[in-house]
Tab-separated table of C-alpha atoms in Angstrom:
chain	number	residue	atom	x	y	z
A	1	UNK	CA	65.419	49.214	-81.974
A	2	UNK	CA	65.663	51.645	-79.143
A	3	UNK	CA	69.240	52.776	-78.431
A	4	UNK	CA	71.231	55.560	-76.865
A	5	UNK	CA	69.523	58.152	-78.955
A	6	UNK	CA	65.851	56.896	-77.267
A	7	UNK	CA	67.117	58.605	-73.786
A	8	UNK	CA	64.566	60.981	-72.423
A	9	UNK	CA	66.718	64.147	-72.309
A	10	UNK	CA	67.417	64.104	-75.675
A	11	UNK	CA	64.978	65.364	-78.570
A	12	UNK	CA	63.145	62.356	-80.736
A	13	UNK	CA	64.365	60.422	-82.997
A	14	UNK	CA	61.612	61.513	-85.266
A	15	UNK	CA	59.526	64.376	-86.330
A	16	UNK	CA	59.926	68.311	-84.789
A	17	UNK	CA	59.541	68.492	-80.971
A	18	UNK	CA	55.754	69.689	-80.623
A	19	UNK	CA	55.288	72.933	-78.505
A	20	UNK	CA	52.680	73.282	-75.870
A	21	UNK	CA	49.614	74.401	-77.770
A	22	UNK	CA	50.535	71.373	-79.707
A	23	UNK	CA	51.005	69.053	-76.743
A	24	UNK	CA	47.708	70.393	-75.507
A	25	UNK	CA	45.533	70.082	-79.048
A	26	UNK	CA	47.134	66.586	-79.701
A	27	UNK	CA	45.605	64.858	-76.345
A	28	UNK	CA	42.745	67.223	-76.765
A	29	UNK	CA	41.657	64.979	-79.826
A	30	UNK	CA	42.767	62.005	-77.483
A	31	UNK	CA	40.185	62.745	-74.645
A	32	UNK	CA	37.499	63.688	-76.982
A	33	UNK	CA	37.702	60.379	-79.176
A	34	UNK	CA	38.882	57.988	-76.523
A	35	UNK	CA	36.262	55.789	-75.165
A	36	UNK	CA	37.010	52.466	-73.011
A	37	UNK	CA	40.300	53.142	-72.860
A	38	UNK	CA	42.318	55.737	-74.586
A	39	UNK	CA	45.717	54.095	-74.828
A	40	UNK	CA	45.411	52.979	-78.585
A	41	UNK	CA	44.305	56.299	-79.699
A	42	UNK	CA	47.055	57.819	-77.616
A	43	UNK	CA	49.534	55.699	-80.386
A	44	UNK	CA	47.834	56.844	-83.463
A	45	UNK	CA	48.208	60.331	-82.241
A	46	UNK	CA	51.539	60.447	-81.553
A	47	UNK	CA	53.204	57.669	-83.313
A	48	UNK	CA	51.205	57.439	-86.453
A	49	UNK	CA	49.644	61.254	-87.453
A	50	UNK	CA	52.003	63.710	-85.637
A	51	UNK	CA	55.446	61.298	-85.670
A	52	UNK	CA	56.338	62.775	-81.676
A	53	UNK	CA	57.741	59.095	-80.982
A	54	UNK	CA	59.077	56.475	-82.983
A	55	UNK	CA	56.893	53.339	-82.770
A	56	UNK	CA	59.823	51.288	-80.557
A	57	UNK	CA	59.849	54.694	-78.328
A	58	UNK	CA	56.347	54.970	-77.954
A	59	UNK	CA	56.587	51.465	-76.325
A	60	UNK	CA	58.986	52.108	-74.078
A	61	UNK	CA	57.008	55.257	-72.755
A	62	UNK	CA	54.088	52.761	-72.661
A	63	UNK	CA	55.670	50.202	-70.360
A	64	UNK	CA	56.783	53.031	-68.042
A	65	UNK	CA	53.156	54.323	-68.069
A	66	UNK	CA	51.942	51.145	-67.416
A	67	UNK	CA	54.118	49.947	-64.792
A	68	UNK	CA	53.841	53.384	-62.357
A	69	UNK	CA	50.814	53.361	-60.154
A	70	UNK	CA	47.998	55.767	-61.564
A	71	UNK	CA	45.483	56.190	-64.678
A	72	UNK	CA	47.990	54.883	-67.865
A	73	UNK	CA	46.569	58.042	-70.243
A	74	UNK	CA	47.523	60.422	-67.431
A	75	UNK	CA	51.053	59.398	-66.816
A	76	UNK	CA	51.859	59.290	-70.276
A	77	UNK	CA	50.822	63.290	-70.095
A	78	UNK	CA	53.557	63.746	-67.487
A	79	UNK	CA	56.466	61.415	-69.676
A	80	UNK	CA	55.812	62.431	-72.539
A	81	UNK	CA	54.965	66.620	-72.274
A	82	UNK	CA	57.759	66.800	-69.650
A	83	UNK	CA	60.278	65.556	-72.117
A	84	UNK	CA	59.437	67.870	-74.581
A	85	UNK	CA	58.665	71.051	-72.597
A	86	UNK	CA	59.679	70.327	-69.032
A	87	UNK	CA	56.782	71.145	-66.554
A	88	UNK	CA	54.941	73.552	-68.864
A	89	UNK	CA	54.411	70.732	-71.695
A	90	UNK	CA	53.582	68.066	-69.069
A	91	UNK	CA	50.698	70.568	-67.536
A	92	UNK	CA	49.320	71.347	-71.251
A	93	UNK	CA	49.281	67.737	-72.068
A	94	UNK	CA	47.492	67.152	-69.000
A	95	UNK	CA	45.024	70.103	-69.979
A	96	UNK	CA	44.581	68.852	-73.179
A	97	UNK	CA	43.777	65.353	-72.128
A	98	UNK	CA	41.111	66.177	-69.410
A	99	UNK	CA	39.507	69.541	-70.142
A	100	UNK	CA	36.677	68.144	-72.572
A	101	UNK	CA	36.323	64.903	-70.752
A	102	UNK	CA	35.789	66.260	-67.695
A	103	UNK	CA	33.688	68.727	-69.088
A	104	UNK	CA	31.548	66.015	-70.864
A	105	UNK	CA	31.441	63.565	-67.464
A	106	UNK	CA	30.145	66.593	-65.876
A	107	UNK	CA	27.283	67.278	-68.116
A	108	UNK	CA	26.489	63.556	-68.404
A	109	UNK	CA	26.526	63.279	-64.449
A	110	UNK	CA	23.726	65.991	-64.566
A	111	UNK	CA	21.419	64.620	-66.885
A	112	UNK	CA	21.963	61.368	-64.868
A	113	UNK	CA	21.214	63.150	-61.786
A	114	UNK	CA	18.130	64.897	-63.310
A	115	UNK	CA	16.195	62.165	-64.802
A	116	UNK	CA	17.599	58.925	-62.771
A	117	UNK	CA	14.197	58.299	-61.014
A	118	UNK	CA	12.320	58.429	-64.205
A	119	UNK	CA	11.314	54.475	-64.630
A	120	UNK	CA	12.717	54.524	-68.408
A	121	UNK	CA	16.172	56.263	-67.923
A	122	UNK	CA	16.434	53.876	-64.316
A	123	UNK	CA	15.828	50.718	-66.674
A	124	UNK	CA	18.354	51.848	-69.640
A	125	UNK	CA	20.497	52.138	-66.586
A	126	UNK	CA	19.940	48.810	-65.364
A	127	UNK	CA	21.054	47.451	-68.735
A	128	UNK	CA	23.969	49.854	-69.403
A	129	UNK	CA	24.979	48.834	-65.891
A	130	UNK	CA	25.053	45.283	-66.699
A	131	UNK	CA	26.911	45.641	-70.211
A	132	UNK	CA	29.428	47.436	-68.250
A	133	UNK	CA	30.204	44.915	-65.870
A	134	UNK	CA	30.353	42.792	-69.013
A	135	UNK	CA	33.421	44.884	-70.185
A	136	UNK	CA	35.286	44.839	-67.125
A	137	UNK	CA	34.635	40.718	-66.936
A	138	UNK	CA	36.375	40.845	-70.556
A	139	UNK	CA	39.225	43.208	-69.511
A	140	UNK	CA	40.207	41.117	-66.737
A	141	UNK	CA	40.108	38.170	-69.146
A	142	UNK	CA	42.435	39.388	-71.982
A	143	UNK	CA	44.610	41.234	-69.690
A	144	UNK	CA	45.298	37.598	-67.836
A	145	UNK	CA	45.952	36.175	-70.892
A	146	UNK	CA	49.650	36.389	-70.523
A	147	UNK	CA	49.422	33.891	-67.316
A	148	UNK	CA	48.218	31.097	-69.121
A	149	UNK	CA	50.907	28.107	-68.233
A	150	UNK	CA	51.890	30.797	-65.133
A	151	UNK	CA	51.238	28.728	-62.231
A	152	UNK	CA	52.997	31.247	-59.925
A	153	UNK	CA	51.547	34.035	-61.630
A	154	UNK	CA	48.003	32.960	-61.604
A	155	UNK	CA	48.100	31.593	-57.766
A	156	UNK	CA	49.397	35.350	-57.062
A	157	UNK	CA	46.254	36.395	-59.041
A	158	UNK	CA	44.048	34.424	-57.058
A	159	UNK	CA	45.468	35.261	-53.896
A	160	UNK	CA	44.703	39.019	-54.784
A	161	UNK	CA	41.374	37.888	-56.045
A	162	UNK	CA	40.317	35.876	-53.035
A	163	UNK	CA	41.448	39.410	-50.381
A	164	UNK	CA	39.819	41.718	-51.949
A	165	UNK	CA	36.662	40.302	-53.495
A	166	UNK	CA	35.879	37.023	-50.696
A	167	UNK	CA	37.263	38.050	-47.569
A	168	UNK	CA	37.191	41.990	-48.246
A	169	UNK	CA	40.157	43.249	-47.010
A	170	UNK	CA	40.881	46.532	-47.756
A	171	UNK	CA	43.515	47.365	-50.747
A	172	UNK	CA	46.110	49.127	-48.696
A	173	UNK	CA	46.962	46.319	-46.243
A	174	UNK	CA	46.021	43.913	-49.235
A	175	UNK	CA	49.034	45.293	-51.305
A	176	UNK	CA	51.414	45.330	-48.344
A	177	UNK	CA	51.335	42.224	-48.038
A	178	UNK	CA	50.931	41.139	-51.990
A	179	UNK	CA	53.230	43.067	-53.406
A	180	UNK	CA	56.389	41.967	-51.322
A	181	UNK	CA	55.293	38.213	-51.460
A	182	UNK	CA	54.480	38.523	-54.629
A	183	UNK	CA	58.095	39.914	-55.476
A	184	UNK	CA	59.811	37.343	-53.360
A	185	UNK	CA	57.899	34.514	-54.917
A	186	UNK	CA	58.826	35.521	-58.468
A	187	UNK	CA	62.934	36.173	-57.464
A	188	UNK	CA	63.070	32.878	-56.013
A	189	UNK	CA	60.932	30.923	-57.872
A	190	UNK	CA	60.208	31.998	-61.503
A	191	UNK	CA	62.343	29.802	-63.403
A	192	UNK	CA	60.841	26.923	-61.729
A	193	UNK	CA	57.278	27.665	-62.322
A	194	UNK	CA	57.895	29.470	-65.907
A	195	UNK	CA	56.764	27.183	-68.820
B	1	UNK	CA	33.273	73.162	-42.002
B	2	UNK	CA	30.599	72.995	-44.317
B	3	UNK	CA	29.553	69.239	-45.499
B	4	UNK	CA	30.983	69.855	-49.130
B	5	UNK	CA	33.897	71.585	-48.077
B	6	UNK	CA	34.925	68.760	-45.771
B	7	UNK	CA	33.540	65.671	-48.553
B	8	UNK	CA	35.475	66.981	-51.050
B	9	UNK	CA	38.575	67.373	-48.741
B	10	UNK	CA	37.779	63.265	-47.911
B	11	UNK	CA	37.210	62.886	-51.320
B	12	UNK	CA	40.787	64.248	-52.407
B	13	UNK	CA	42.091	62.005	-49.474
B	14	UNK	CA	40.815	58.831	-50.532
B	15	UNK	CA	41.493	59.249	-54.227
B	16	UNK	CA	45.162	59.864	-53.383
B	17	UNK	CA	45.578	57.244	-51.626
B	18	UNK	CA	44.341	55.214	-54.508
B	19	UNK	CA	46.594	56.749	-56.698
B	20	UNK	CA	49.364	55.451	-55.405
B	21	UNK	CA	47.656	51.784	-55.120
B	22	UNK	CA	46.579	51.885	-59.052
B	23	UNK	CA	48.910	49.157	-60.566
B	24	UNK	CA	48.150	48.783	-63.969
B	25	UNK	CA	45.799	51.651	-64.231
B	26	UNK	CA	42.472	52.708	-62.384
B	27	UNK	CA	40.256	49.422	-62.805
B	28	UNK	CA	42.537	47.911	-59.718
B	29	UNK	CA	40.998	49.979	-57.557
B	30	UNK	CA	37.673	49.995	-58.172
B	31	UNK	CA	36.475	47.383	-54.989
B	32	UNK	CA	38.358	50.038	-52.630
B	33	UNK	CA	36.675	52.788	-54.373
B	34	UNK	CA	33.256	51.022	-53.956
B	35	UNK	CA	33.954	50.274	-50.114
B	36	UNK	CA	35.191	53.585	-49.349
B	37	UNK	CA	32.394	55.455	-51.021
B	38	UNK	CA	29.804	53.371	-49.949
B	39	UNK	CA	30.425	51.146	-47.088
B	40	UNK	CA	32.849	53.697	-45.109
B	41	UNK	CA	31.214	57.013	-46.191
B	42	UNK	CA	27.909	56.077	-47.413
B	43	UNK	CA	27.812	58.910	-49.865
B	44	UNK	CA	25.938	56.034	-52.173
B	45	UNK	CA	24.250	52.707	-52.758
B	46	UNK	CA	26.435	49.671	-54.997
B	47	UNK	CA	23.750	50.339	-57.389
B	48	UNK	CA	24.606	53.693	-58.130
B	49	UNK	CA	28.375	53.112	-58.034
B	50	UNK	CA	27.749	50.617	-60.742
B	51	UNK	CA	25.802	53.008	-62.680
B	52	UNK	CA	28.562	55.846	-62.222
B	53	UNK	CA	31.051	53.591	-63.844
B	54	UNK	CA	28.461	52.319	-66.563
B	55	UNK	CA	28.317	56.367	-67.665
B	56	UNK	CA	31.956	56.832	-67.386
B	57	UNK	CA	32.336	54.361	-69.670
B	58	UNK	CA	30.023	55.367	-72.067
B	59	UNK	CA	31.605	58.891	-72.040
B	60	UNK	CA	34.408	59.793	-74.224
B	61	UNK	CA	38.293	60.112	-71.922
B	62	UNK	CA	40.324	58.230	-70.059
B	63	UNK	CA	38.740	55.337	-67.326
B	64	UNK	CA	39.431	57.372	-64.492
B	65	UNK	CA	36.525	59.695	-65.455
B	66	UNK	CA	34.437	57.126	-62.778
B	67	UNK	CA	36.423	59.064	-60.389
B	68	UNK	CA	35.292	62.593	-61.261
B	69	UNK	CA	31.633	61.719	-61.400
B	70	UNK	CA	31.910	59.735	-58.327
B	71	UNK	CA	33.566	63.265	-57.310
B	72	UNK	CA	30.972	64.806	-58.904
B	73	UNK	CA	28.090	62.946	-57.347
B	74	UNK	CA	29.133	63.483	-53.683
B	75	UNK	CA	30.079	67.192	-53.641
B	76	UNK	CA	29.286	68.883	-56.752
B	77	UNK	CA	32.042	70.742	-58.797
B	78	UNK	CA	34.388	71.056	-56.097
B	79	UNK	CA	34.233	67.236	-55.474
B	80	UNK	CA	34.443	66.493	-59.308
B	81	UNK	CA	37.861	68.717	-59.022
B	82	UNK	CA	38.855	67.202	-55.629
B	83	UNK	CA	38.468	63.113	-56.765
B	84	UNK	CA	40.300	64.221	-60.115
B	85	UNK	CA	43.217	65.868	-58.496
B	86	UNK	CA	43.669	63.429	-55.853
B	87	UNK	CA	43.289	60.094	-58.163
B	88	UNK	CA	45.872	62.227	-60.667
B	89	UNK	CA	48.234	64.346	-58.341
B	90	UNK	CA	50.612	61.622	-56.945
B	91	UNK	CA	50.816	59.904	-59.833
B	92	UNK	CA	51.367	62.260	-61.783
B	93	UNK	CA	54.365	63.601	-59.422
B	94	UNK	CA	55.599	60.336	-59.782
B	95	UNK	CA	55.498	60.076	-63.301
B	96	UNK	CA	57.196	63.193	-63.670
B	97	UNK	CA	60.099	62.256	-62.208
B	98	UNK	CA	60.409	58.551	-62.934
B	99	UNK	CA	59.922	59.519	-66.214
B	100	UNK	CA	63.475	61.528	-66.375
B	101	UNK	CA	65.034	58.188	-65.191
B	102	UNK	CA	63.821	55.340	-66.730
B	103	UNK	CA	65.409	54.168	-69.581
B	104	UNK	CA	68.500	54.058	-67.275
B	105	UNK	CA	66.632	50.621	-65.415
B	106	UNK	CA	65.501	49.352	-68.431
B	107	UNK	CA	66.911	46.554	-68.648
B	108	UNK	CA	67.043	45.962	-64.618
B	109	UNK	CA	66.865	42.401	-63.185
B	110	UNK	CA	64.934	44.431	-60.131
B	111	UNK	CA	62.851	45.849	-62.471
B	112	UNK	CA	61.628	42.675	-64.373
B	113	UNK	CA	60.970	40.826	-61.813
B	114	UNK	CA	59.143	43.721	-59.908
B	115	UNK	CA	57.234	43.870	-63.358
B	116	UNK	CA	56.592	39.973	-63.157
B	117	UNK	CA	55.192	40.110	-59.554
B	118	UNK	CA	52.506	43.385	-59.933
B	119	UNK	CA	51.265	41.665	-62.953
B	120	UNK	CA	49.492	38.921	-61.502
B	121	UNK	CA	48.348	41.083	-59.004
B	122	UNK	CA	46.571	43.390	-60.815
B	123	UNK	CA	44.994	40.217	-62.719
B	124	UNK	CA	43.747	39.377	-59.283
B	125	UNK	CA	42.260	43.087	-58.794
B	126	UNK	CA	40.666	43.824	-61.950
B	127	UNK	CA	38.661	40.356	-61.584
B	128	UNK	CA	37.876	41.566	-58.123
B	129	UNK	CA	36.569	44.794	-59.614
B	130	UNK	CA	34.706	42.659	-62.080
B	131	UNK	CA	33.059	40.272	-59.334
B	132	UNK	CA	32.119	43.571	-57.643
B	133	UNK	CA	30.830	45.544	-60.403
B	134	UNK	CA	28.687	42.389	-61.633
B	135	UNK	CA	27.255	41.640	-58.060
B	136	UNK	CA	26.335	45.085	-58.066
B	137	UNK	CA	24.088	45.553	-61.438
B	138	UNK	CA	23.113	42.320	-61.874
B	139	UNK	CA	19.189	41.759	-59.497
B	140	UNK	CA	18.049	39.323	-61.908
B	141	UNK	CA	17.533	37.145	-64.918
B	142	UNK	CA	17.430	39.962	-67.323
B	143	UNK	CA	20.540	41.575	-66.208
B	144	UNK	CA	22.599	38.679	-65.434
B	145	UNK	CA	22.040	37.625	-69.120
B	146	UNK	CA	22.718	41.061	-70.461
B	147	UNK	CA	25.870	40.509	-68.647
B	148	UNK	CA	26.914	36.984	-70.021
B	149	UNK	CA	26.179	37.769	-73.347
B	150	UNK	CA	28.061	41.588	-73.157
B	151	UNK	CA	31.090	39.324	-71.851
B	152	UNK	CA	30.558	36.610	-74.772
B	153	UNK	CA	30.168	39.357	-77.267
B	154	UNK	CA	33.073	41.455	-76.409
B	155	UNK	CA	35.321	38.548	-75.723
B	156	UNK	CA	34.465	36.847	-79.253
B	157	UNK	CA	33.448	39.378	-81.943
B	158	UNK	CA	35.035	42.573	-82.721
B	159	UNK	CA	31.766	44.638	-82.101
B	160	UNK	CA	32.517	48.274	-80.573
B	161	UNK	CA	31.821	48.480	-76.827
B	162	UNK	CA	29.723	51.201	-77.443
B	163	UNK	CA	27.433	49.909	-79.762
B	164	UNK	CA	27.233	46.711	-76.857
B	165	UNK	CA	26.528	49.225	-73.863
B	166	UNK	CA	24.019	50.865	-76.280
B	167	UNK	CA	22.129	47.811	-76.928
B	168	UNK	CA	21.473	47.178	-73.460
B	169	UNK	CA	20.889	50.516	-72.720
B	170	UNK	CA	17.940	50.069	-74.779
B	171	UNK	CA	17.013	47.101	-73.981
B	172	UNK	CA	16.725	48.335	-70.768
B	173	UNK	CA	14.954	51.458	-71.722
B	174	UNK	CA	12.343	48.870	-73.607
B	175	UNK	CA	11.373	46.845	-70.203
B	176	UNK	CA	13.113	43.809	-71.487
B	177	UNK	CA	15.749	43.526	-68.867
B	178	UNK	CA	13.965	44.431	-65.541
């Protein structure tokens, strides 16, 4: 269980606290293996192989990641080298994450770039294209999971749903107005609506 | 200003903006990211947005790597660097400093039920993303079935994604989809 000794100023419960090269190589093998999502390699890293975290601190970091606005991978860069090496280790962990990737996207953006009109590349594009869209249909599925029984929850989702994707309003006003409701609905109302 | 110069300034604009609107990670943004870049800017069709994010996922890295090549595809290096500092610069800041604070509001009522609330919402955004993203590859039979059964695949069987998205890449490739 987490408990005093889990607070982010103090060194881990577990293992040596890594330096910056390490910081850096550790999401460096991260960004290369990563595919679809990086977050479960992100825990094998640094839970399982180099014992940064304990598994129940690794969650908390997680939930923080996951609740600030921004790529997950990316924040968990900033918590996680900045608590270990201040602004230096959060920079290297950021380095370490994205230097092969973007290296990679860049390459990949070329050859796409190159050889998009030829007819065989266009059509292995069409179907690539369409698996993709298949993955994102089956993220949004398993990440709703949780609002099964949720009537509050899943008429906020719809609501969302319905301004962005039907009546195309743009995300900025969208969330203005979401995000507040949204809040206000689930103060007042969750135990009602809660299974 | 030269047309790079001044796209990749837009470019750094528009992804920091988004930055701050990513709850629960980049796939919430994705219909803004679509409307800015191509029905506010024009810098591309749907199609190729779809395709940009069908390589991006296919690549190795983190899911915000459709922002780089989006980046990429508008204004060359200095837009690949200008969409990846903007999407990661204020969230990173944030990060940073939230970070140092956190486990004071763990266990927050505000904090649950601000927790509870963005959930739902970015349900709502990711199946946006979805409805745009498959409106946007799919032009006919071919493709709407590779689409259906890459959903009914990946929802039931523990296949890789990749090996999925390479399937259909070459069923593509052999003239069977379009």
């Amino acid at each position: 269980m987490p408990n005093e000794s889990s607070h982010p100023v103090s060194p881990p419960t577990v293992g040596v606290p890594p330096t910056c090269l390490q910081l850096f190589s550790g999401f460096f093998g991260i960004g290369m293996c990563g595919f679809g999502g990086v977050l479960p390699w992100a825990r094998r890293m640094v839970v399982d192989q180099r014992a940064w975290l304990s598994a129940a601190e690794f969650t908390d970091m997680l939930a923080l990641c996951q609740f600030l606005p921004g790529p997950n991978i990316v924040n968990m860069t900033m918590a996680l080298g900045s608590r270990f090496r201040g602004p230096a280790g959060a920079l290297s962990a950021f380095l370490g994450l994205m230097t092969a990737p973007f290296i990679i996207i860049i390459l990949l953006g070329m050859v796409y770039g190159r050889y998009a009109e030829v007819p065989a590349v266009r059509h292995a594009f069409a179907g690539l294209a369409a698996a993709a869209s298949g993955l994102i249909i089956t993220m949004a599925i398993k990440i709703s999971a949780p609002l099964r029984g949720n009537w509050l929850g899943i008429g906020i989702a719809v609501l969302a749903f319905a301004a962005i994707a039907v009546a195309r309003v743009p995300m900025l006003p969208t969330l203005l107005i979401l995000v507040p409701l949204a809040i206000l609905l689930v103060w007042k109302f969750e135990d009602r609506f809660r299974r | 200003m030269s047309p790079v110069v001044s796209d990749s300034g837009s470019l750094a604009l528009i992804m920091a903006q988004l930055s701050f609107l990513a709850i629960g990670g980049i796939n919430a943004t994705l219909p803004e990211m679509q409307r800015q870049v191509v029905d506010v800017h024009h810098w591309m069709s749907a199609e190729q947005f779809a395709s940009l994010y069908a390589l991006a996922q296919a690549a190795p890295g983190p899911n915000m790597l459709v922002t780089t090549l989006v980046g990429w595809q508008v204004a060359g290096v200095a837009g690949a660097f200008a969409a990846t500092i903007g999407i990661c610069g204020p969230s990173c800041v944030l990060s940073y400093f939230v970070a140092a604070i956190w486990f004071r509001f763990r266990h927050a009522t505000w904090r649950r039920v601000l927790q509870q609330a963005l959930t739902p919402v970015t349900c709502g955004l990711v199946f946006a993303a979805a409805a745009f993203l498959a409106q946007a590859t799919t032009h006919n039979v071919g493709t709407a079935l590779v689409m259906l059964a890459s959903t009914i695949v990946l929802l039931l069987t523990k296949v890789h994604p990749l090996v999925v998205l390479g399937v259909a890449a070459a069923l593509g490739a052999g003239g069977l989809v379009s």
